[in-house]
Amino acid sequence: SRDFRVVVLGSAGVGKSALVQRWVRGNFREAYLPTIEDTYRQVLGCSHKVGALHITDTTGGRRYRGLQRLAIARGHAFILVYSVTKKHTLEELKPLYHLIRDLKGNNPLKCPIILVGNKCDESHREVSEKEGAACASEWNCAFLETSAKMNINVQELFQMLLNHEKKPAASA
Ligand code: GDP
Ligand code: MG
């Protein structure tokens, strides 16, 4: 049995905590509570290989770069979240993407990244699905649009990571 650490990264307000809450607790809140760093531990009974799934919900604040770096260094898989309503939040993922590649190497099998465009329930958009997908293909990573609010693609997102974890390549 061993642990699998998923790190959720992205600018403040994009819905990182909402996505994790939706998956872990099955609910959603409108109020914004800034996070410093929270870790959730889910014990998974479905696979004998997996000890526990740790989800680290990070902060986007510049003051916490050190924590972010440490979380990345310890992570096994990464969820990069932007909001489809704010283009700059996609741009702000770029340095994080490069930091992950610098710290973890370029092999997408060893170190999966999923690019997530959250708040897809909102009618006001600054990033189209096509633009998100183009960025993901440039980065050679998976892509999903989600809504923590309307519970769209949240199960799929975490399932993608769990499926990946069960493949032998992930343990190489
Ligand atoms: P974080 O800073 O990335 O952790 O962002 P939060 O999870 O705290 O969410 C920031 C704000 O966006 C909160 O007011 C949430 O209610 C809202 N929010 C989060 N996810 C969604 C979503 O999928 N759709 C909509 N419309 N709002 C969301
Ligand atoms: Mg948060």
mmCIF file of N, CA, C and O in Angstrom, residues 71-161:
data_model
loop_
_atom_site.group_PDB
_atom_site.id
_atom_site.type_symbol
_atom_site.label_atom_id
_atom_site.label_comp_id
_atom_site.label_asym_id
_atom_site.label_seq_id
_atom_site.Cartn_x
_atom_site.Cartn_y
_atom_site.Cartn_z
ATOM 1 N N ALA A 71 4.812 21.523 -2.305
ATOM 2 C CA ALA A 71 3.677 20.667 -2.664
ATOM 3 C C ALA A 71 3.939 20.011 -4.020
ATOM 4 O O ALA A 71 3.675 18.819 -4.200
ATOM 5 N N ILE A 72 4.475 20.769 -4.956
ATOM 6 C CA ILE A 72 4.764 20.215 -6.285
ATOM 7 C C ILE A 72 5.841 19.142 -6.189
ATOM 8 O O ILE A 72 5.707 18.053 -6.748
ATOM 9 N N ALA A 73 6.887 19.442 -5.427
ATOM 10 C CA ALA A 73 7.990 18.482 -5.301
ATOM 11 C C ALA A 73 7.496 17.149 -4.740
ATOM 12 O O ALA A 73 7.971 16.085 -5.130
ATOM 13 N N ARG A 74 6.507 17.192 -3.848
ATOM 14 C CA ARG A 74 6.011 15.964 -3.213
ATOM 15 C C ARG A 74 4.861 15.315 -3.976
ATOM 16 O O ARG A 74 4.422 14.224 -3.632
ATOM 17 N N GLY A 75 4.346 16.004 -5.001
ATOM 18 C CA GLY A 75 3.142 15.529 -5.682
ATOM 19 C C GLY A 75 3.390 14.427 -6.691
ATOM 20 O O GLY A 75 4.483 14.307 -7.239
ATOM 21 N N HIS A 76 2.339 13.641 -6.928
ATOM 22 C CA HIS A 76 2.396 12.594 -7.958
ATOM 23 C C HIS A 76 1.570 12.939 -9.183
ATOM 24 O O HIS A 76 1.775 12.383 -10.262
ATOM 25 N N ALA A 77 0.587 13.803 -9.010
ATOM 26 C CA ALA A 77 -0.270 14.197 -10.123
ATOM 27 C C ALA A 77 -0.781 15.607 -9.841
ATOM 28 O O ALA A 77 -0.874 16.022 -8.673
ATOM 29 N N PHE A 78 -1.123 16.333 -10.899
ATOM 30 C CA PHE A 78 -1.426 17.752 -10.744
ATOM 31 C C PHE A 78 -2.704 18.149 -11.471
ATOM 32 O O PHE A 78 -2.928 17.738 -12.603
ATOM 33 N N ILE A 79 -3.506 18.940 -10.789
ATOM 34 C CA ILE A 79 -4.693 19.524 -11.406
ATOM 35 C C ILE A 79 -4.433 21.028 -11.497
ATOM 36 O O ILE A 79 -4.258 21.695 -10.476
ATOM 37 N N LEU A 80 -4.349 21.528 -12.725
ATOM 38 C CA LEU A 80 -4.117 22.960 -12.945
ATOM 39 C C LEU A 80 -5.454 23.594 -13.299
ATOM 40 O O LEU A 80 -6.028 23.304 -14.349
ATOM 41 N N VAL A 81 -5.939 24.461 -12.427
ATOM 42 C CA VAL A 81 -7.284 25.013 -12.583
ATOM 43 C C VAL A 81 -7.255 26.486 -12.981
ATOM 44 O O VAL A 81 -6.526 27.286 -12.378
ATOM 45 N N TYR A 82 -8.048 26.823 -14.015
ATOM 46 C CA TYR A 82 -8.314 28.227 -14.315
ATOM 47 C C TYR A 82 -9.826 28.387 -14.343
ATOM 48 O O TYR A 82 -10.568 27.402 -14.266
ATOM 49 N N SER A 83 -10.269 29.647 -14.433
ATOM 50 C CA SER A 83 -11.700 29.894 -14.565
ATOM 51 C C SER A 83 -11.987 30.328 -15.998
ATOM 52 O O SER A 83 -11.295 31.224 -16.514
ATOM 53 N N VAL A 84 -12.972 29.726 -16.624
ATOM 54 C CA VAL A 84 -13.302 30.093 -18.009
ATOM 55 C C VAL A 84 -13.803 31.537 -18.096
ATOM 56 O O VAL A 84 -13.866 32.114 -19.180
ATOM 57 N N THR A 85 -14.117 32.140 -16.944
ATOM 58 C CA THR A 85 -14.606 33.526 -16.931
ATOM 59 C C THR A 85 -13.474 34.547 -16.855
ATOM 60 O O THR A 85 -13.719 35.742 -16.955
ATOM 61 N N LYS A 86 -12.228 34.080 -16.630
ATOM 62 C CA LYS A 86 -11.101 35.014 -16.490
ATOM 63 C C LYS A 86 -9.873 34.511 -17.226
ATOM 64 O O LYS A 86 -9.180 33.609 -16.767
ATOM 65 N N LYS A 87 -9.614 35.146 -18.352
ATOM 66 C CA LYS A 87 -8.508 34.707 -19.204
ATOM 67 C C LYS A 87 -7.157 34.724 -18.484
ATOM 68 O O LYS A 87 -6.321 33.839 -18.681
ATOM 69 N N HIS A 88 -6.949 35.741 -17.645
ATOM 70 C CA HIS A 88 -5.635 35.830 -16.981
ATOM 71 C C HIS A 88 -5.358 34.615 -16.096
ATOM 72 O O HIS A 88 -4.212 34.264 -15.864
ATOM 73 N N THR A 89 -6.418 33.947 -15.637
ATOM 74 C CA THR A 89 -6.177 32.773 -14.768
ATOM 75 C C THR A 89 -5.589 31.604 -15.560
ATOM 76 O O THR A 89 -4.876 30.777 -15.001
ATOM 77 N N LEU A 90 -5.874 31.549 -16.848
ATOM 78 C CA LEU A 90 -5.238 30.541 -17.700
ATOM 79 C C LEU A 90 -3.776 30.925 -17.934
ATOM 80 O O LEU A 90 -2.867 30.097 -17.830
ATOM 81 N N GLU A 91 -3.547 32.205 -18.206
ATOM 82 C CA GLU A 91 -2.168 32.674 -18.424
ATOM 83 C C GLU A 91 -1.303 32.451 -17.191
ATOM 84 O O GLU A 91 -0.129 32.097 -17.300
ATOM 85 N N GLU A 92 -1.923 32.627 -16.019
ATOM 86 C CA GLU A 92 -1.166 32.477 -14.776
ATOM 87 C C GLU A 92 -0.762 31.029 -14.475
ATOM 88 O O GLU A 92 0.055 30.786 -13.592
ATOM 89 N N LEU A 93 -1.347 30.086 -15.215
ATOM 90 C CA LEU A 93 -0.956 28.682 -15.010
ATOM 91 C C LEU A 93 0.371 28.345 -15.675
ATOM 92 O O LEU A 93 1.016 27.364 -15.311
ATOM 93 N N LYS A 94 0.738 29.149 -16.647
ATOM 94 C CA LYS A 94 1.932 28.849 -17.430
ATOM 95 C C LYS A 94 3.194 28.661 -16.574
ATOM 96 O O LYS A 94 3.867 27.638 -16.694
ATOM 97 N N PRO A 95 3.508 29.639 -15.689
ATOM 98 C CA PRO A 95 4.700 29.424 -14.853
ATOM 99 C C PRO A 95 4.576 28.205 -13.941
ATOM 100 O O PRO A 95 5.580 27.541 -13.660
ATOM 101 N N LEU A 96 3.363 27.891 -13.508
ATOM 102 C CA LEU A 96 3.168 26.704 -12.659
ATOM 103 C C LEU A 96 3.426 25.437 -13.457
ATOM 104 O O LEU A 96 4.054 24.494 -12.976
ATOM 105 N N TYR A 97 2.916 25.435 -14.699
ATOM 106 C CA TYR A 97 3.168 24.289 -15.576
ATOM 107 C C TYR A 97 4.680 24.066 -15.752
ATOM 108 O O TYR A 97 5.178 22.950 -15.614
ATOM 109 N N HIS A 98 5.396 25.145 -16.020
ATOM 110 C CA HIS A 98 6.844 25.012 -16.231
ATOM 111 C C HIS A 98 7.570 24.594 -14.951
ATOM 112 O O HIS A 98 8.523 23.817 -15.002
ATOM 113 N N LEU A 99 7.081 25.077 -13.820
ATOM 114 C CA LEU A 99 7.675 24.677 -12.544
ATOM 115 C C LEU A 99 7.482 23.172 -12.318
ATOM 116 O O LEU A 99 8.406 22.478 -11.873
ATOM 117 N N ILE A 100 6.304 22.663 -12.631
ATOM 118 C CA ILE A 100 6.059 21.219 -12.490
ATOM 119 C C ILE A 100 7.012 20.437 -13.384
ATOM 120 O O ILE A 100 7.647 19.471 -12.952
ATOM 121 N N ARG A 101 7.132 20.868 -14.635
ATOM 122 C CA ARG A 101 8.027 20.155 -15.559
ATOM 123 C C ARG A 101 9.479 20.232 -15.097
ATOM 124 O O ARG A 101 10.227 19.256 -15.214
ATOM 125 N N ASP A 102 9.868 21.389 -14.550
ATOM 126 C CA ASP A 102 11.245 21.533 -14.044
ATOM 127 C C ASP A 102 11.492 20.598 -12.869
ATOM 128 O O ASP A 102 12.545 19.973 -12.771
ATOM 129 N N LEU A 103 10.523 20.532 -11.973
ATOM 130 C CA LEU A 103 10.734 19.749 -10.748
ATOM 131 C C LEU A 103 10.494 18.255 -10.951
ATOM 132 O O LEU A 103 11.092 17.436 -10.264
ATOM 133 N N LYS A 104 9.589 17.924 -11.886
ATOM 134 C CA LYS A 104 9.157 16.525 -12.001
ATOM 135 C C LYS A 104 9.575 15.838 -13.297
ATOM 136 O O LYS A 104 9.367 14.638 -13.450
ATOM 137 N N GLY A 105 10.101 16.570 -14.232
ATOM 138 C CA GLY A 105 10.491 15.968 -15.507
ATOM 139 C C GLY A 105 9.365 16.023 -16.524
ATOM 140 O O GLY A 105 8.252 16.428 -16.219
ATOM 141 N N ASN A 106 9.687 15.576 -17.721
ATOM 142 C CA ASN A 106 8.768 15.776 -18.841
ATOM 143 C C ASN A 106 7.898 14.587 -19.191
ATOM 144 O O ASN A 106 7.121 14.652 -20.128
ATOM 145 N N ASN A 107 8.032 13.495 -18.447
ATOM 146 C CA ASN A 107 7.277 12.297 -18.810
ATOM 147 C C ASN A 107 5.837 12.357 -18.303
ATOM 148 O O ASN A 107 5.586 12.243 -17.111
ATOM 149 N N PRO A 108 4.868 12.543 -19.232
ATOM 150 C CA PRO A 108 3.480 12.683 -18.794
ATOM 151 C C PRO A 108 2.923 11.403 -18.176
ATOM 152 O O PRO A 108 1.931 11.449 -17.446
ATOM 153 N N LEU A 109 3.555 10.258 -18.459
ATOM 154 C CA LEU A 109 3.089 9.010 -17.851
ATOM 155 C C LEU A 109 3.467 8.943 -16.374
ATOM 156 O O LEU A 109 2.715 8.449 -15.542
ATOM 157 N N LYS A 110 4.642 9.460 -16.072
ATOM 158 C CA LYS A 110 5.093 9.428 -14.684
ATOM 159 C C LYS A 110 4.430 10.518 -13.866
ATOM 160 O O LYS A 110 4.297 10.398 -12.657
ATOM 161 N N CYS A 111 4.088 11.603 -14.522
ATOM 162 C CA CYS A 111 3.625 12.756 -13.779
ATOM 163 C C CYS A 111 2.455 13.410 -14.504
ATOM 164 O O CYS A 111 2.638 14.375 -15.234
ATOM 165 N N PRO A 112 1.264 12.844 -14.332
ATOM 166 C CA PRO A 112 0.124 13.363 -15.076
ATOM 167 C C PRO A 112 -0.313 14.751 -14.612
ATOM 168 O O PRO A 112 -0.279 15.062 -13.426
ATOM 169 N N ILE A 113 -0.704 15.543 -15.596
ATOM 170 C CA ILE A 113 -1.256 16.871 -15.329
ATOM 171 C C ILE A 113 -2.607 16.932 -16.039
ATOM 172 O O ILE A 113 -2.725 16.505 -17.184
ATOM 173 N N ILE A 114 -3.599 17.443 -15.343
ATOM 174 C CA ILE A 114 -4.880 17.683 -15.998
ATOM 175 C C ILE A 114 -5.166 19.185 -15.946
ATOM 176 O O ILE A 114 -5.144 19.793 -14.871
ATOM 177 N N LEU A 115 -5.382 19.758 -17.117
ATOM 178 C CA LEU A 115 -5.764 21.163 -17.191
ATOM 179 C C LEU A 115 -7.284 21.241 -17.068
ATOM 180 O O LEU A 115 -8.008 20.529 -17.763
ATOM 181 N N VAL A 116 -7.759 22.094 -16.161
ATOM 182 C CA VAL A 116 -9.191 22.174 -15.873
ATOM 183 C C VAL A 116 -9.704 23.602 -16.018
ATOM 184 O O VAL A 116 -9.196 24.522 -15.364
ATOM 185 N N GLY A 117 -10.697 23.770 -16.893
ATOM 186 C CA GLY A 117 -11.385 25.052 -17.025
ATOM 187 C C GLY A 117 -12.648 24.991 -16.176
ATOM 188 O O GLY A 117 -13.644 24.397 -16.583
ATOM 189 N N ASN A 118 -12.596 25.592 -14.992
ATOM 190 C CA ASN A 118 -13.750 25.509 -14.084
ATOM 191 C C ASN A 118 -14.731 26.662 -14.346
ATOM 192 O O ASN A 118 -14.422 27.601 -15.066
ATOM 193 N N LYS A 119 -15.907 26.563 -13.740
ATOM 194 C CA LYS A 119 -17.014 27.531 -13.857
ATOM 195 C C LYS A 119 -17.639 27.496 -15.253
ATOM 196 O O LYS A 119 -18.079 28.526 -15.771
ATOM 197 N N CYS A 120 -17.673 26.309 -15.863
ATOM 198 C CA CYS A 120 -18.244 26.198 -17.205
ATOM 199 C C CYS A 120 -19.757 26.420 -17.194
ATOM 200 O O CYS A 120 -20.389 26.511 -18.245
ATOM 201 N N ASP A 121 -20.355 26.529 -15.993
ATOM 202 C CA ASP A 121 -21.783 26.876 -15.886
ATOM 203 C C ASP A 121 -22.041 28.341 -16.170
ATOM 204 O O ASP A 121 -23.173 28.735 -16.455
ATOM 205 N N GLU A 122 -20.998 29.173 -16.091
ATOM 206 C CA GLU A 122 -21.184 30.624 -16.260
ATOM 207 C C GLU A 122 -21.388 30.982 -17.728
ATOM 208 O O GLU A 122 -20.683 30.483 -18.596
ATOM 209 N N SER A 123 -22.322 31.877 -17.996
ATOM 210 C CA SER A 123 -22.575 32.251 -19.395
ATOM 211 C C SER A 123 -21.565 33.290 -19.894
ATOM 212 O O SER A 123 -21.262 33.363 -21.072
ATOM 213 N N HIS A 124 -21.028 34.087 -18.958
ATOM 214 C CA HIS A 124 -19.993 35.047 -19.351
ATOM 215 C C HIS A 124 -18.643 34.336 -19.395
ATOM 216 O O HIS A 124 -18.153 33.854 -18.391
ATOM 217 N N ARG A 125 -18.054 34.288 -20.577
ATOM 218 C CA ARG A 125 -16.800 33.569 -20.764
ATOM 219 C C ARG A 125 -15.718 34.442 -21.334
ATOM 220 O O ARG A 125 -15.979 35.274 -22.198
ATOM 221 N N GLU A 126 -14.477 34.188 -20.920
ATOM 222 C CA GLU A 126 -13.331 34.807 -21.594
ATOM 223 C C GLU A 126 -12.440 33.757 -22.250
ATOM 224 O O GLU A 126 -11.542 34.102 -23.006
ATOM 225 N N VAL A 127 -12.662 32.481 -21.918
ATOM 226 C CA VAL A 127 -11.860 31.403 -22.519
ATOM 227 C C VAL A 127 -12.816 30.360 -23.099
ATOM 228 O O VAL A 127 -13.630 29.790 -22.372
ATOM 229 N N SER A 128 -12.701 30.113 -24.393
ATOM 230 C CA SER A 128 -13.561 29.106 -25.022
ATOM 231 C C SER A 128 -13.010 27.717 -24.728
ATOM 232 O O SER A 128 -11.838 27.562 -24.355
ATOM 233 N N GLU A 129 -13.860 26.719 -24.926
ATOM 234 C CA GLU A 129 -13.419 25.345 -24.708
ATOM 235 C C GLU A 129 -12.264 25.000 -25.655
ATOM 236 O O GLU A 129 -11.323 24.298 -25.297
ATOM 237 N N LYS A 130 -12.360 25.559 -26.873
ATOM 238 C CA LYS A 130 -11.327 25.315 -27.880
ATOM 239 C C LYS A 130 -9.953 25.859 -27.441
ATOM 240 O O LYS A 130 -8.928 25.198 -27.622
ATOM 241 N N GLU A 131 -9.963 27.050 -26.864
ATOM 242 C CA GLU A 131 -8.704 27.642 -26.377
ATOM 243 C C GLU A 131 -8.092 26.817 -25.249
ATOM 244 O O GLU A 131 -6.870 26.635 -25.189
ATOM 245 N N GLY A 132 -8.942 26.339 -24.364
ATOM 246 C CA GLY A 132 -8.463 25.487 -23.269
ATOM 247 C C GLY A 132 -7.845 24.211 -23.810
ATOM 248 O O GLY A 132 -6.749 23.810 -23.399
ATOM 249 N N ALA A 133 -8.540 23.589 -24.754
ATOM 250 C CA ALA A 133 -8.058 22.339 -25.352
ATOM 251 C C ALA A 133 -6.740 22.558 -26.096
ATOM 252 O O ALA A 133 -5.843 21.700 -26.061
ATOM 253 N N ALA A 134 -6.611 23.710 -26.750
ATOM 254 C CA ALA A 134 -5.378 24.010 -27.494
ATOM 255 C C ALA A 134 -4.195 24.130 -26.535
ATOM 256 O O ALA A 134 -3.097 23.634 -26.814
ATOM 257 N N CYS A 135 -4.439 24.769 -25.408
ATOM 258 C CA CYS A 135 -3.390 24.919 -24.399
ATOM 259 C C CYS A 135 -2.987 23.546 -23.863
ATOM 260 O O CYS A 135 -1.799 23.248 -23.718
ATOM 261 N N ALA A 136 -3.983 22.691 -23.609
ATOM 262 C CA ALA A 136 -3.698 21.344 -23.094
ATOM 263 C C ALA A 136 -2.883 20.531 -24.093
ATOM 264 O O ALA A 136 -1.969 19.798 -23.704
ATOM 265 N N SER A 137 -3.182 20.673 -25.377
ATOM 266 C CA SER A 137 -2.431 19.863 -26.341
ATOM 267 C C SER A 137 -1.007 20.389 -26.493
ATOM 268 O O SER A 137 -0.070 19.621 -26.665
ATOM 269 N N GLU A 138 -0.850 21.711 -26.340
ATOM 270 C CA GLU A 138 0.499 22.286 -26.346
ATOM 271 C C GLU A 138 1.311 21.731 -25.162
ATOM 272 O O GLU A 138 2.499 21.454 -25.285
ATOM 273 N N TRP A 139 0.636 21.568 -24.028
ATOM 274 C CA TRP A 139 1.316 21.086 -22.825
ATOM 275 C C TRP A 139 1.317 19.556 -22.741
ATOM 276 O O TRP A 139 1.812 18.989 -21.773
ATOM 277 N N ASN A 140 0.698 18.927 -23.711
ATOM 278 C CA ASN A 140 0.639 17.465 -23.727
ATOM 279 C C ASN A 140 -0.012 16.917 -22.449
ATOM 280 O O ASN A 140 0.494 16.002 -21.806
ATOM 281 N N CYS A 141 -1.117 17.521 -22.076
ATOM 282 C CA CYS A 141 -1.809 17.046 -20.879
ATOM 283 C C CYS A 141 -3.303 16.901 -21.151
ATOM 284 O O CYS A 141 -3.805 17.351 -22.174
ATOM 285 N N ALA A 142 -3.994 16.241 -20.246
ATOM 286 C CA ALA A 142 -5.436 16.039 -20.392
ATOM 287 C C ALA A 142 -6.180 17.339 -20.099
ATOM 288 O O ALA A 142 -5.634 18.258 -19.484
ATOM 289 N N PHE A 143 -7.422 17.403 -20.552
ATOM 290 C CA PHE A 143 -8.207 18.631 -20.409
ATOM 291 C C PHE A 143 -9.667 18.321 -20.123
ATOM 292 O O PHE A 143 -10.251 17.408 -20.712
ATOM 293 N N LEU A 144 -10.234 19.074 -19.205
ATOM 294 C CA LEU A 144 -11.662 18.969 -18.901
ATOM 295 C C LEU A 144 -12.195 20.346 -18.553
ATOM 296 O O LEU A 144 -11.498 21.140 -17.914
ATOM 297 N N GLU A 145 -13.416 20.619 -18.947
ATOM 298 C CA GLU A 145 -14.119 21.774 -18.384
ATOM 299 C C GLU A 145 -15.040 21.248 -17.290
ATOM 300 O O GLU A 145 -15.701 20.224 -17.460
ATOM 301 N N THR A 146 -15.066 21.968 -16.170
ATOM 302 C CA THR A 146 -15.843 21.505 -15.018
ATOM 303 C C THR A 146 -16.720 22.610 -14.450
ATOM 304 O O THR A 146 -16.512 23.795 -14.743
ATOM 305 N N SER A 147 -17.671 22.210 -13.644
ATOM 306 C CA SER A 147 -18.379 23.145 -12.775
ATOM 307 C C SER A 147 -18.530 22.483 -11.414
ATOM 308 O O SER A 147 -19.234 21.476 -11.290
ATOM 309 N N ALA A 148 -17.849 23.070 -10.422
ATOM 310 C CA ALA A 148 -18.024 22.581 -9.049
ATOM 311 C C ALA A 148 -19.446 22.914 -8.604
ATOM 312 O O ALA A 148 -20.074 22.160 -7.877
ATOM 313 N N LYS A 149 -19.954 24.047 -9.091
ATOM 314 C CA LYS A 149 -21.286 24.500 -8.696
ATOM 315 C C LYS A 149 -22.388 23.558 -9.182
ATOM 316 O O LYS A 149 -23.248 23.157 -8.410
ATOM 317 N N MET A 150 -22.334 23.206 -10.458
ATOM 318 C CA MET A 150 -23.387 22.375 -11.044
ATOM 319 C C MET A 150 -22.998 20.886 -11.076
ATOM 320 O O MET A 150 -23.721 20.069 -11.631
ATOM 321 N N ASN A 151 -21.867 20.582 -10.491
ATOM 322 C CA ASN A 151 -21.373 19.199 -10.445
ATOM 323 C C ASN A 151 -21.219 18.589 -11.847
ATOM 324 O O ASN A 151 -21.697 17.502 -12.132
ATOM 325 N N ILE A 152 -20.507 19.332 -12.693
ATOM 326 C CA ILE A 152 -20.233 18.848 -14.050
ATOM 327 C C ILE A 152 -18.771 18.408 -14.141
ATOM 328 O O ILE A 152 -17.864 19.187 -13.829
ATOM 329 N N ASN A 153 -18.566 17.173 -14.532
ATOM 330 C CA ASN A 153 -17.218 16.611 -14.773
ATOM 331 C C ASN A 153 -16.312 16.522 -13.551
ATOM 332 O O ASN A 153 -15.104 16.309 -13.699
ATOM 333 N N VAL A 154 -16.867 16.671 -12.355
ATOM 334 C CA VAL A 154 -16.021 16.604 -11.156
ATOM 335 C C VAL A 154 -15.619 15.153 -10.864
ATOM 336 O O VAL A 154 -14.451 14.858 -10.609
ATOM 337 N N GLN A 155 -16.602 14.259 -10.939
ATOM 338 C CA GLN A 155 -16.283 12.833 -10.754
ATOM 339 C C GLN A 155 -15.287 12.378 -11.810
ATOM 340 O O GLN A 155 -14.336 11.655 -11.523
ATOM 341 N N GLU A 156 -15.528 12.809 -13.047
ATOM 342 C CA GLU A 156 -14.685 12.413 -14.181
ATOM 343 C C GLU A 156 -13.234 12.854 -13.954
ATOM 344 O O GLU A 156 -12.301 12.114 -14.249
ATOM 345 N N LEU A 157 -13.095 14.069 -13.430
ATOM 346 C CA LEU A 157 -11.761 14.626 -13.180
ATOM 347 C C LEU A 157 -10.964 13.738 -12.221
ATOM 348 O O LEU A 157 -9.845 13.314 -12.530
ATOM 349 N N PHE A 158 -11.556 13.444 -11.066
ATOM 350 C CA PHE A 158 -10.816 12.653 -10.084
ATOM 351 C C PHE A 158 -10.681 11.199 -10.532
ATOM 352 O O PHE A 158 -9.686 10.540 -10.254
ATOM 353 N N GLN A 159 -11.685 10.724 -11.275
ATOM 354 C CA GLN A 159 -11.605 9.363 -11.800
ATOM 355 C C GLN A 159 -10.432 9.215 -12.771
ATOM 356 O O GLN A 159 -9.739 8.199 -12.780
ATOM 357 N N MET A 160 -10.202 10.255 -13.569
ATOM 358 C CA MET A 160 -9.076 10.234 -14.514
ATOM 359 C C MET A 160 -7.761 10.010 -13.785
ATOM 360 O O MET A 160 -6.906 9.246 -14.228
ATOM 361 N N LEU A 161 -7.614 10.690 -12.648
ATOM 362 C CA LEU A 161 -6.377 10.550 -11.876
ATOM 363 C C LEU A 161 -6.278 9.168 -11.255
ATOM 364 O O LEU A 161 -5.219 8.562 -11.224
#
